[in-house]
XYZ file of C-alpha atoms in Angstrom:
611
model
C 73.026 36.203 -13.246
C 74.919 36.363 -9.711
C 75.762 34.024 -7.558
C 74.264 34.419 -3.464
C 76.627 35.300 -1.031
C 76.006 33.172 1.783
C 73.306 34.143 3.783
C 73.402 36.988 6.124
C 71.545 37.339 9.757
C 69.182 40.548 8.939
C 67.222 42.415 11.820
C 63.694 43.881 11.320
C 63.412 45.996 7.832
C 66.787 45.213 6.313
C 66.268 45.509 3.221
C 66.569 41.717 1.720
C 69.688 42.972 -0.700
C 71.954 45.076 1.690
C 75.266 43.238 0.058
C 77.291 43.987 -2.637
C 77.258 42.215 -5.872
C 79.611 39.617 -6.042
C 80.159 38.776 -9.849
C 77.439 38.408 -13.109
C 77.935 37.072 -16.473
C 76.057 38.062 -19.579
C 72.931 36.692 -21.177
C 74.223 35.358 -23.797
C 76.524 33.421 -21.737
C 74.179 31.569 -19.391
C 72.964 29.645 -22.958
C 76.801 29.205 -24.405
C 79.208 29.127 -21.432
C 77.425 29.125 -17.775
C 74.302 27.407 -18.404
C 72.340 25.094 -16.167
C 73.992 22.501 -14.561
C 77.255 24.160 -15.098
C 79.950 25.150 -12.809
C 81.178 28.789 -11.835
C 83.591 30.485 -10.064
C 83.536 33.976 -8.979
C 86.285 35.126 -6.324
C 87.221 32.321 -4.187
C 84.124 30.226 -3.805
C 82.217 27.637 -6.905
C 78.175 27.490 -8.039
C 76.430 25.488 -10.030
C 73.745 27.017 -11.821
C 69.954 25.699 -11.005
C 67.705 24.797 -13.102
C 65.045 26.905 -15.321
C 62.071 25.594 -12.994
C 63.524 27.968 -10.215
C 64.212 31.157 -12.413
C 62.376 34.023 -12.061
C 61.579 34.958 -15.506
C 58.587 37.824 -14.279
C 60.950 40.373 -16.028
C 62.751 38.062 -18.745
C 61.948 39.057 -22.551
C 60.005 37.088 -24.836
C 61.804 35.701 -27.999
C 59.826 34.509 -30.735
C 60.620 31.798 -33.812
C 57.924 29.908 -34.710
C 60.171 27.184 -36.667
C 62.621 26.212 -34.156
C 59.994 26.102 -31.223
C 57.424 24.225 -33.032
C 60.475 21.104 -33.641
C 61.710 21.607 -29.787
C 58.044 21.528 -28.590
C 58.061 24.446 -26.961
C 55.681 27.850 -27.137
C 58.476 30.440 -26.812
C 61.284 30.882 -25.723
C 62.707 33.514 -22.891
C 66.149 35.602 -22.830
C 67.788 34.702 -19.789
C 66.390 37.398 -16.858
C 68.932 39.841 -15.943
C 69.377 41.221 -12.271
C 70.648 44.687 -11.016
C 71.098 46.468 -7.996
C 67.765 46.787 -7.278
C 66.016 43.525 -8.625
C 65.681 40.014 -7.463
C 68.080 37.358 -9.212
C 66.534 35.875 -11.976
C 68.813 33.152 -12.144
C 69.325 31.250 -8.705
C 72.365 29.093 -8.175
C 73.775 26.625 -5.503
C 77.143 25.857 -3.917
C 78.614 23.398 -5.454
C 80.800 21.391 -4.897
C 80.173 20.873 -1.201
C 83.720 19.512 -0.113
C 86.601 22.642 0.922
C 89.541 22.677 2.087
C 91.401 25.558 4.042
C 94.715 26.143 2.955
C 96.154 27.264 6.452
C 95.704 24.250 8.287
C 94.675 22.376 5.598
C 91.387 20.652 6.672
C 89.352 18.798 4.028
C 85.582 18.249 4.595
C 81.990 18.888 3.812
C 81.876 22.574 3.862
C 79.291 22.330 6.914
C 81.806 20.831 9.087
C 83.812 24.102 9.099
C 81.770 26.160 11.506
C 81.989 29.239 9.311
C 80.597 32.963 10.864
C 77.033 33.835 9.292
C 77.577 35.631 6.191
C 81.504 33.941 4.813
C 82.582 30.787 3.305
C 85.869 30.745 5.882
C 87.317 28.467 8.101
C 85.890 28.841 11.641
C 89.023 28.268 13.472
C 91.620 29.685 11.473
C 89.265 32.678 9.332
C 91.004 32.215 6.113
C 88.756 31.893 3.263
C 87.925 28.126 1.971
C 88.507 26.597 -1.168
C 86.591 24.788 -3.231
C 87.461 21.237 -4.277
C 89.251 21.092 -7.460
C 87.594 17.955 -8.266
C 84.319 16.366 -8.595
C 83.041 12.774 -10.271
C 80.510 12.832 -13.124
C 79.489 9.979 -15.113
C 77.536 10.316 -19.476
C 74.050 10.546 -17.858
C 74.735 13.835 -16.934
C 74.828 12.924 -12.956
C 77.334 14.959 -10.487
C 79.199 14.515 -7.275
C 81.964 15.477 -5.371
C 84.941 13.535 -5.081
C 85.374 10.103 -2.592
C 88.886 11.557 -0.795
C 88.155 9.479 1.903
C 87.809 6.210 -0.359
C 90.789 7.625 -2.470
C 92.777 7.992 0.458
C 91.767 4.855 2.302
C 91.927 2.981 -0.893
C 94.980 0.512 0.874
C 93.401 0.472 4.231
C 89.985 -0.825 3.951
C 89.647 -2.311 7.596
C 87.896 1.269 8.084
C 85.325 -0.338 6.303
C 83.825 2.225 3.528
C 81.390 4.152 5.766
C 84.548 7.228 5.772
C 84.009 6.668 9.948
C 87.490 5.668 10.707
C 87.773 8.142 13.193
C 90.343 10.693 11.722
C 90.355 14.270 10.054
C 91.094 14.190 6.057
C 93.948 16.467 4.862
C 94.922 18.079 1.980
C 98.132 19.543 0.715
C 100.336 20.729 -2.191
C 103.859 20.421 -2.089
C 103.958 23.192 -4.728
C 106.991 21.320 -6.345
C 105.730 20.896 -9.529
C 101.829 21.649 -11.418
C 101.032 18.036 -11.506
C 98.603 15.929 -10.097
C 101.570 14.172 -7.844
C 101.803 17.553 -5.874
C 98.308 17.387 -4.528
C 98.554 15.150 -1.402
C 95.988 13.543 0.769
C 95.841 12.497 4.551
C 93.907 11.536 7.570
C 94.695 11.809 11.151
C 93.753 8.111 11.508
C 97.042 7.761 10.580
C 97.135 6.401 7.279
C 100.389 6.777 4.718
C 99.544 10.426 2.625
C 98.682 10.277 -1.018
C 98.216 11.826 -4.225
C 96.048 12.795 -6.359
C 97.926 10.834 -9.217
C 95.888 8.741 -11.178
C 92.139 9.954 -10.335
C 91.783 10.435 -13.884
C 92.139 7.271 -15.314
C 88.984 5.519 -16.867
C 89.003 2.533 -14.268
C 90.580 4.647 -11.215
C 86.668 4.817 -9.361
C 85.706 1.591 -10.530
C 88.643 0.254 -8.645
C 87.288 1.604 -5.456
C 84.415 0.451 -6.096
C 82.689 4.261 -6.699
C 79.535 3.808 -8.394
C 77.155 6.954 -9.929
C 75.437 8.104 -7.373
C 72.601 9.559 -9.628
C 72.335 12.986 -7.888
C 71.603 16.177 -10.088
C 72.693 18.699 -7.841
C 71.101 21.523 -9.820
C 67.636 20.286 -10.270
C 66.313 21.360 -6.258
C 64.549 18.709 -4.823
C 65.378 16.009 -7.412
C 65.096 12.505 -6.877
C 68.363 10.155 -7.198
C 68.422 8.380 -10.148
C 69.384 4.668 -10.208
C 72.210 4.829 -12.966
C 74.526 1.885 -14.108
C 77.454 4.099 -15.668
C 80.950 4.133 -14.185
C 81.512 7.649 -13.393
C 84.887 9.696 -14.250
C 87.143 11.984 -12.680
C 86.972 15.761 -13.995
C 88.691 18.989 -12.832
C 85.311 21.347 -11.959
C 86.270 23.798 -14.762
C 86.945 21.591 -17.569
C 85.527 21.835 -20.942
C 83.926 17.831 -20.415
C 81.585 18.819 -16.999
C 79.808 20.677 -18.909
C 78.353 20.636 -22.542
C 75.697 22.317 -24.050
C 72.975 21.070 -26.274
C 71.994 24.394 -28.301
C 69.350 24.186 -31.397
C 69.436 27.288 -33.544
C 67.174 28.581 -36.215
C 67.476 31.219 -38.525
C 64.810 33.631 -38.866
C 63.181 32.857 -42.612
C 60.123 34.589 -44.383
C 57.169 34.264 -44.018
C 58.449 34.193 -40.137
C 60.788 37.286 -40.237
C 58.853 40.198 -40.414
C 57.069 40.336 -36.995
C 54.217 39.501 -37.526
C 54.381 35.957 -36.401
C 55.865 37.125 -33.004
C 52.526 40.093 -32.541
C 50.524 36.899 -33.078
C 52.146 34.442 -31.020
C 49.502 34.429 -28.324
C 46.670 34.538 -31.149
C 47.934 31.671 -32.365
C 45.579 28.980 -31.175
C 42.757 30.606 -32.098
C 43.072 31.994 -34.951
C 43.886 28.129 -36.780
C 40.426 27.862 -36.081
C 38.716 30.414 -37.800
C 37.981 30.743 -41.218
C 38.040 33.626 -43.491
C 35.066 35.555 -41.850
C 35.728 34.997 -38.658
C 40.206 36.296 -39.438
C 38.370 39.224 -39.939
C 36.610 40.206 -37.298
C 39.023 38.475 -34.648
C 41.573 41.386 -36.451
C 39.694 44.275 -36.090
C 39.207 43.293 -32.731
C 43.279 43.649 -32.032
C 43.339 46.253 -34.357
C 40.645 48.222 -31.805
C 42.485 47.215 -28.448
C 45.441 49.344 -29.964
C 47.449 47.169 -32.086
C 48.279 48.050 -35.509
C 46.095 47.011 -38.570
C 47.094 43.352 -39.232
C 46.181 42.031 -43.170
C 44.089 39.268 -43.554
C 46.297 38.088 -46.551
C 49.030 38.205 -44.295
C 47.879 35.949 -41.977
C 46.559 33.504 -44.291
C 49.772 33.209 -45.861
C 51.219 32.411 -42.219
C 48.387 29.779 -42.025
C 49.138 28.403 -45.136
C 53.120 28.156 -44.437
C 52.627 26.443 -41.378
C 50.611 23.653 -43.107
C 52.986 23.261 -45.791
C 55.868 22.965 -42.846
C 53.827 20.376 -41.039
C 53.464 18.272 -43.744
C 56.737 17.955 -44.140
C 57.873 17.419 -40.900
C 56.945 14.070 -40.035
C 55.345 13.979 -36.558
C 56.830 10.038 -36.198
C 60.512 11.538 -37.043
C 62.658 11.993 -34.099
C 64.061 15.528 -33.194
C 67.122 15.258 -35.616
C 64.677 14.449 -38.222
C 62.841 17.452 -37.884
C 65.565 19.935 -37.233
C 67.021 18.410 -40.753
C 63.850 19.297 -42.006
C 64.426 22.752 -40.563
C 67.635 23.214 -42.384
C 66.309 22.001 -45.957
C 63.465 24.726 -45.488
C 66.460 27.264 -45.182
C 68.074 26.262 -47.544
C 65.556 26.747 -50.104
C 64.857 29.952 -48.945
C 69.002 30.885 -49.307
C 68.416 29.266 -53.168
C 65.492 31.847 -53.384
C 66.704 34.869 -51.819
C 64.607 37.839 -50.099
C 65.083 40.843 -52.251
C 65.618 44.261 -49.980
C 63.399 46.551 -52.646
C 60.581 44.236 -51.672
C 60.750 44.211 -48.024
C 59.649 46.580 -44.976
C 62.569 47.721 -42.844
C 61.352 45.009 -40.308
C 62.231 42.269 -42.700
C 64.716 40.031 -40.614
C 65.898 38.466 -43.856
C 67.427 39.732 -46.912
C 69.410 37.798 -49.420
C 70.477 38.752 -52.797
C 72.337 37.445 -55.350
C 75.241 39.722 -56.549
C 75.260 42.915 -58.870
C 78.279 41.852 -60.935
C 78.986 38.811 -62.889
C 79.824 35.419 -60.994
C 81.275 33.934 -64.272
C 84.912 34.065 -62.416
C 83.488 31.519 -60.040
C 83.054 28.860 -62.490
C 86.462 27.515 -62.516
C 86.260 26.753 -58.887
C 82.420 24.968 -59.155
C 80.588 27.359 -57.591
C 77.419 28.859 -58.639
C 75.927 32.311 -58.136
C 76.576 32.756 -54.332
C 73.836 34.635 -52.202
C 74.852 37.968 -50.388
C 72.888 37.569 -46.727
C 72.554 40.932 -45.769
C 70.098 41.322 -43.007
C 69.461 37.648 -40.718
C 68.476 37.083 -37.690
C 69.501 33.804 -35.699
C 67.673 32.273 -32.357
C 69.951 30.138 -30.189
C 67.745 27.830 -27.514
C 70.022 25.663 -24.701
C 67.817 21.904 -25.134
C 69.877 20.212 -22.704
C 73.595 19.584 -21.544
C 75.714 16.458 -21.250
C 78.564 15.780 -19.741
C 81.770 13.770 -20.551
C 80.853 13.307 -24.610
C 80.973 16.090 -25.976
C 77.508 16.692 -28.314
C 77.340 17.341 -31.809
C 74.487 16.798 -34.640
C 75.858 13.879 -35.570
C 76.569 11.829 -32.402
C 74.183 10.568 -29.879
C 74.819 11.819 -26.675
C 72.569 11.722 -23.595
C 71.064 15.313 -22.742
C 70.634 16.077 -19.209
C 67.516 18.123 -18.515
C 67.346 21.446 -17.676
C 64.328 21.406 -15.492
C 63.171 18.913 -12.972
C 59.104 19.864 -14.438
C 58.424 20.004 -18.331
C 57.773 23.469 -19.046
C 56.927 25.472 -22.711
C 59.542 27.769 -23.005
C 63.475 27.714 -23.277
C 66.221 30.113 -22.486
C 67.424 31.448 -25.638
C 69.581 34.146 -27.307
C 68.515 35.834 -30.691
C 71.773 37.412 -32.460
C 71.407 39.990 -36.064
C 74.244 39.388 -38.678
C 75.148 38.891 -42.399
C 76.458 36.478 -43.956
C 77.645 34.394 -47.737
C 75.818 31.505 -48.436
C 77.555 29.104 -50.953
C 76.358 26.589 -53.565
C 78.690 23.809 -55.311
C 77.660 22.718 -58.633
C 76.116 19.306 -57.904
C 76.626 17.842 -61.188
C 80.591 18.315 -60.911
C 80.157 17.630 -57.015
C 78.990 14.064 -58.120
C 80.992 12.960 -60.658
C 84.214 13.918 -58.376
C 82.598 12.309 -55.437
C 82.328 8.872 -57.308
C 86.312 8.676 -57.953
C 87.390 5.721 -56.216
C 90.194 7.497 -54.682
C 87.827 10.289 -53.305
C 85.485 7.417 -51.724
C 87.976 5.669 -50.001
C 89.875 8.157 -48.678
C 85.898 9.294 -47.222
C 85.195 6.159 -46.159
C 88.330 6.191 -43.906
C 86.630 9.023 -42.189
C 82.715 7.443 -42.261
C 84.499 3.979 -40.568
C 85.942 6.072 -37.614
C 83.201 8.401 -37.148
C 80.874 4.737 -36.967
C 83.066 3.477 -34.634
C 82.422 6.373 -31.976
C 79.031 6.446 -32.797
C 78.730 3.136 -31.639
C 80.871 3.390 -28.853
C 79.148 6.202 -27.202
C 75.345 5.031 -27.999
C 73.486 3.184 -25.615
C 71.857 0.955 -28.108
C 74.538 0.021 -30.793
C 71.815 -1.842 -32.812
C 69.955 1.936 -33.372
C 72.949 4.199 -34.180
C 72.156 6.334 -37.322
C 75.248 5.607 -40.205
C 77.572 9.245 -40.113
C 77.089 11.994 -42.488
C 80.795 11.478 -43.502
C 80.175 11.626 -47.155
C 82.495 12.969 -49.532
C 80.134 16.427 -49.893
C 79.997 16.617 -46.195
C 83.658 16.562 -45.682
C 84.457 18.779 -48.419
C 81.686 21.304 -47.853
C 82.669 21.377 -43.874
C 86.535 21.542 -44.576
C 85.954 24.287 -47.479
C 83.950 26.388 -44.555
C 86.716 26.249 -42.523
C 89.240 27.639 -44.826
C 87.334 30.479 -45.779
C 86.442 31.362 -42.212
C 90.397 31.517 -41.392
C 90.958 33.497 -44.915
C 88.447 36.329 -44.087
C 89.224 36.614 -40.589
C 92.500 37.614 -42.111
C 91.452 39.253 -45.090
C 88.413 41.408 -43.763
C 89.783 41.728 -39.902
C 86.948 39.795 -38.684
C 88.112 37.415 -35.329
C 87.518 34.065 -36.229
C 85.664 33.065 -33.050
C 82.989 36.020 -34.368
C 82.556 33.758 -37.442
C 80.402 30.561 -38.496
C 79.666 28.204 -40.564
C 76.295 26.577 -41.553
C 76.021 23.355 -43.338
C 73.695 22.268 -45.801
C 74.991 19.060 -46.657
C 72.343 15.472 -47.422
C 71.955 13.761 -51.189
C 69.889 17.123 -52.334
C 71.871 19.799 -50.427
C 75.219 21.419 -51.262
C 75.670 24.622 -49.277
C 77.418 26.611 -46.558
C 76.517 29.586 -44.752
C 79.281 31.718 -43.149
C 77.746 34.827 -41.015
C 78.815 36.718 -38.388
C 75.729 36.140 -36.048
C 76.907 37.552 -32.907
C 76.323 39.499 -29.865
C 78.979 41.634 -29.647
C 80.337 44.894 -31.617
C 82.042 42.175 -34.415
C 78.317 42.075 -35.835
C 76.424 43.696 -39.139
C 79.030 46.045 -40.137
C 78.790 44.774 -44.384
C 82.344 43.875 -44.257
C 81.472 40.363 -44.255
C 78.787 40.723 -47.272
C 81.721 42.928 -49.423
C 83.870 39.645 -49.361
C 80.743 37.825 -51.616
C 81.142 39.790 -54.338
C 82.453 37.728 -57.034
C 85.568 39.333 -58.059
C 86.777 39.352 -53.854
C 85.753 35.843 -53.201
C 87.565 34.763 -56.566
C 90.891 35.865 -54.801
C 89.914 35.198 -51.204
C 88.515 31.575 -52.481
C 92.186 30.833 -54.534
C 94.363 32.535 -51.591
C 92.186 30.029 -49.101
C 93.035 27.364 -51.065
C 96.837 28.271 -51.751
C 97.192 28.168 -48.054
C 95.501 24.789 -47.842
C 97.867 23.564 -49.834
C 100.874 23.485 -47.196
C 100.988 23.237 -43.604
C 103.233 24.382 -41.029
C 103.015 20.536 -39.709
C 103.821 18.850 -43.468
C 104.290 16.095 -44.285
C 102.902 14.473 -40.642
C 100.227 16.349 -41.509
C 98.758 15.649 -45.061
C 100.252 11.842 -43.879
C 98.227 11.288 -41.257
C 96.331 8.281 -41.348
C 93.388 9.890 -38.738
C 93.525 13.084 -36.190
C 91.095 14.306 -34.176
C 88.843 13.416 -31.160
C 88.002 9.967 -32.065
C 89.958 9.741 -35.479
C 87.271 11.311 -37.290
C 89.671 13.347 -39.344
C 92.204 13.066 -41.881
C 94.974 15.829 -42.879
C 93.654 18.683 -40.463
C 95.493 20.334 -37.655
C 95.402 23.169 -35.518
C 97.578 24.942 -38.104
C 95.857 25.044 -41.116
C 91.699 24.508 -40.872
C 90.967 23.650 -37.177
C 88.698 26.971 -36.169
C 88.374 28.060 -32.454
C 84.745 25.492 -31.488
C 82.270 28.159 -31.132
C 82.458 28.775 -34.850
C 82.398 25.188 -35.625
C 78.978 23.033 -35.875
C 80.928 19.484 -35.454
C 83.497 20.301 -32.778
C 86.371 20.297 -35.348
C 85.449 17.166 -36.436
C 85.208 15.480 -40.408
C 87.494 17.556 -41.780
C 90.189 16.677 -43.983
C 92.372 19.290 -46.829
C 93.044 16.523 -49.009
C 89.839 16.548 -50.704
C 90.460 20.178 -51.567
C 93.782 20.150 -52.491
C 94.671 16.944 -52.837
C 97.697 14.937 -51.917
C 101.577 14.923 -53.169
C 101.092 11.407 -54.119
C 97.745 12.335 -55.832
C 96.914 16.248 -56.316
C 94.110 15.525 -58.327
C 92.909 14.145 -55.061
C 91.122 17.896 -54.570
C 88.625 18.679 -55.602
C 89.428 22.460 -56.347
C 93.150 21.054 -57.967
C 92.181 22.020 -61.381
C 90.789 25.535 -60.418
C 94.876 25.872 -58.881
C 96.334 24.661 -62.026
C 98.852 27.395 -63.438
């Protein structure tokens, strides 16, 4: 994806690209870091990237997975298109935001009003290039603006009126004295006293001027205003809270994984309706046009694994509903495993239990773990949001992508390996009803309500958290092991994750190293599930658990995190960078594996430490 250079006078037969390319960023990036609706920089001037209805997605590879498309509602889903030196950009953006300033002579206005030469984003008068603001206004519906300067600046002298037409020329200048907000000064030649930018972030700073949402959606072309009743908020164009994105992933489970689902994707309607008889001759009629022999049985089976999916995902449920559904389904499979021997080399899954004994993992409560050698993982961008920030637990609103409904999704699909990790549920339970263990839980689960209420728009239909004892010490226990093998093995942690599999008949996690770079399916990360190497990386994870860097404030503290939703957890001992993280660093607390020094039986592992 690159960002247009502004548009250039071109005579008869100019070729339409005759200008360099300015800047691109990767695929996988436009679903994880720049997609739609988000803000980017390249060199000295700021996009925001438009919506999917205005991609050109001629050249853009398919990417198939039946599961997580049939729970989004979608047909398919599409890579993000690429562009070269020779193609048409797949991916169109637009300039945004739309107030500059030039820092020679320090004018601040709509970038129109600076008379720029054809071709530059540069001051007209004084051909230095412009800058974009630093600032724009966005409010939890997802809407964007740029900043009011002239009702921040006029903010004491209102017998202007608020129509920004007293008259004058805003200014803007830093004093360069210090990095703060206080060194960012605002004028107008009208004559009013200068001011700063000090205190645009506070919650009630635009509702004091009287700045309401203006409902615009800059990246959706042609879309309406929406009428919107939210107080919008200050944000720097580049922070982490303008923009957020909603990503559903899937991993790629048999019968699904060996290709033949994705040959028969645009079969797919017509072949539900045929019976036996008529699979057959429908086949040999692909099978004639050049396609491989396809097996009946094969198909069938597909058939018959759909229904059995449908049926249990209830078409009343809601998305999160479904997508839980999702999970339970790989779970199972996980239990099951996918033996290699038994498999074509285009089998996308293969799990298998280990060769040696697992009888050294009994001590800590863990059964047989599953060695994921081969999996495949599709990533789809649903949606974005703005100010909250999203995770599967906590209802945010989702911005849409595209102005139209449409049946496809950008999407990434990444190869990896992986552990997958059971806890015996019978000694799960009976630690999880300790009174100590509950309450210490239900510290957590009253927080995590709290913002869940606090951030819905109906209070009355906010789902109870998943802050159960399991959940926290299944989430917390993936964390420490992602931070021990990222030492142990010499894998980054950001090229790690963790998958939960956490509800009343549930009790998993899946680390993996699903990823699109060179830190992917090496086996390094499947040689740390044999038994006799997780023993020792499980009790050397712990060990460390045991103390932090931060001690006592730490293991003392009565609730951390964004929105208090965690207990004894810090950025030096189980905090992991957030793209490895499915909750944003959030119900997580070491306690419950380690315990406390008022109570070290607290832990749920403490015995398995015992000398």
């Amino acid at each position: 994806m690159t960002p247009p250079p502004a548009r250039r006078r071109r005579g008869p037969g100019a070729p339409e690209r005759s200008y360099p390319r300015k800047g691109s960023v990767r695929r996988a990036q436009m679903i994880t870091t720049y997609g739609v609706g988000s803000m980017i920089a390249v060199d000295s001037e700021s996009f925001i990237v438009a919506g999917t209805d205005s991609w050109n997605i001629a050249e853009a590879p398919r990417i198939y997975e039946h599961r997580l498309a049939r729970v989004l509602g979608v047909k398919t889903f599409r890579l993000p298109p690429a562009s070269d030196d020779t193609s048409k950009d797949g991916v169109h953006v637009r300039r945004f935001p739309l107030w500059h300033s030039c820092p020679n002579c320090n004018s601040l206005q709509h970038v129109r009003g600076f008379n720029s030469p054809p071709g530059k984003n540069e001051c007209g008068d004084c051909q230095e290039d412009l800058v974009p603001s630093r600032f724009v206004i966005a409010c939890p519906r997802g809407h964007l603006d740029d900043f009011p300067y002239w009702k921040w600046a006029h903010r004491d002298n209102r017998q202007e009126g608020e129509s920004g037409l007293c008259g004058g020329e805003m200014r803007l200048r830093t004093t360069g004295r210090t990095a703060s907000l206080r060194s960012v000064l605002i004028s107008c030649t009208c004559g009013i006293p200068e001011v700063s930018m000090e205190g645009a972030f506070r919650s009630a700073a635009l509702a004091n001027l009287h700045v309401r949402c203006s409902g615009r959606r800059p990246w959706l072309k042609d879309a309406p205003v929406e009428p919107c009743t939210e107080a919008p908020r200050t944000l720097q164009r580049g922070s982490s809270m303008a923009w957020q994105p909603i990503v559903k992933s899937a991993l790629s489970i048999p019968p699904w994984s060996d290709g033949l689902a994705a040959r028969l994707t645009d079969h797919w309607a017509d072949l539900r309706t045929l019976d036996r008889a008529g699979l057959e001759i429908y086949l040999k009629a692909l099978t004639l046009r050049g396609g491989e022999e396809i097996s009946v049985e094969a198909v069938l089976a597909l058939l018959e694994a759909e229904q059995h999916e449908e049926s249990e995902l209830d078409e009343g449920a809601d998305h999160n509903s479904r997508y839980v559904a999702l999970r339970k389904q790989e779970y199972e499979r996980l239990q099951a495993g996918n033996a290699e021997r038994d498999n074509a080399r285009e089998e996308q899954f293969i799990c298998e239990p280990p060769e040696s004994s697992s009888a050294s993992l009994a001590t800590f409560g863990l059964t047989t773990p599953m060695l994921v050698k081969r999996l495949r993982e599709v990533r789809a961008l649903k949606s974005f949001s703005r100010i909250h920030t999203p995770d599967s637990n906590i209802e945010v609103h989702e911005a849409p992508i595209s102005l139209v409904e449409q049946d496809w999704l950008p999407a990434m699909e990444v190869q990896g390996e992986g552990v997958f990790l059971r806890l015996d549920t019978e000694r799960l339970d009976k630690w999880a009803d300790a009174v100590a263990v509950a309450a210490r839980a239900e510290r957590i689960r009253t927080n995590h309500n709290r913002l869940l209420r606090e951030r819905a728009s109906d209070p009355q239909s906010v789902p109870e958290s998943p802050a159960t004892p399991r959940m926290v010490l299944l989430h917390t226990l993936a964390h420490i092991l992602v931070n021990e093998w990222s030492l142990e093995a010499g894998y980054p942690a950001a090229s790690l994750r963790e998958r939960l599999y956490s509800d009343d008949t549930m009790a998993g996690i899946l680390i993996y190293t699903a990823t699109s770079d060179s830190a992917g399916s090496l086996g390094g990360l499947v040689a740390q599930g044999e038994p006799r190497h997780l023993a020792r990386a499980l009790r050397s994870a712990l060990h460390r658990a045991e103390w932090c860097s931060a001690d006592p404030l730490c293991i003392e503290s009565e609730s951390t995190g964004t929105g208090s939703i965690n207990l004894a957890a810090c950025h030096a001992c189980v905090l992991l960078p957030e793209t490895s993280c499915e909750l944003n660093n959030g119900l997580l607390d070491r306690a419950l594996l380690v315990g406390t020094p008022e109570d070290p039986y607290l832990g749920f592992f403490r015995s398995s430490l015992a000398p």
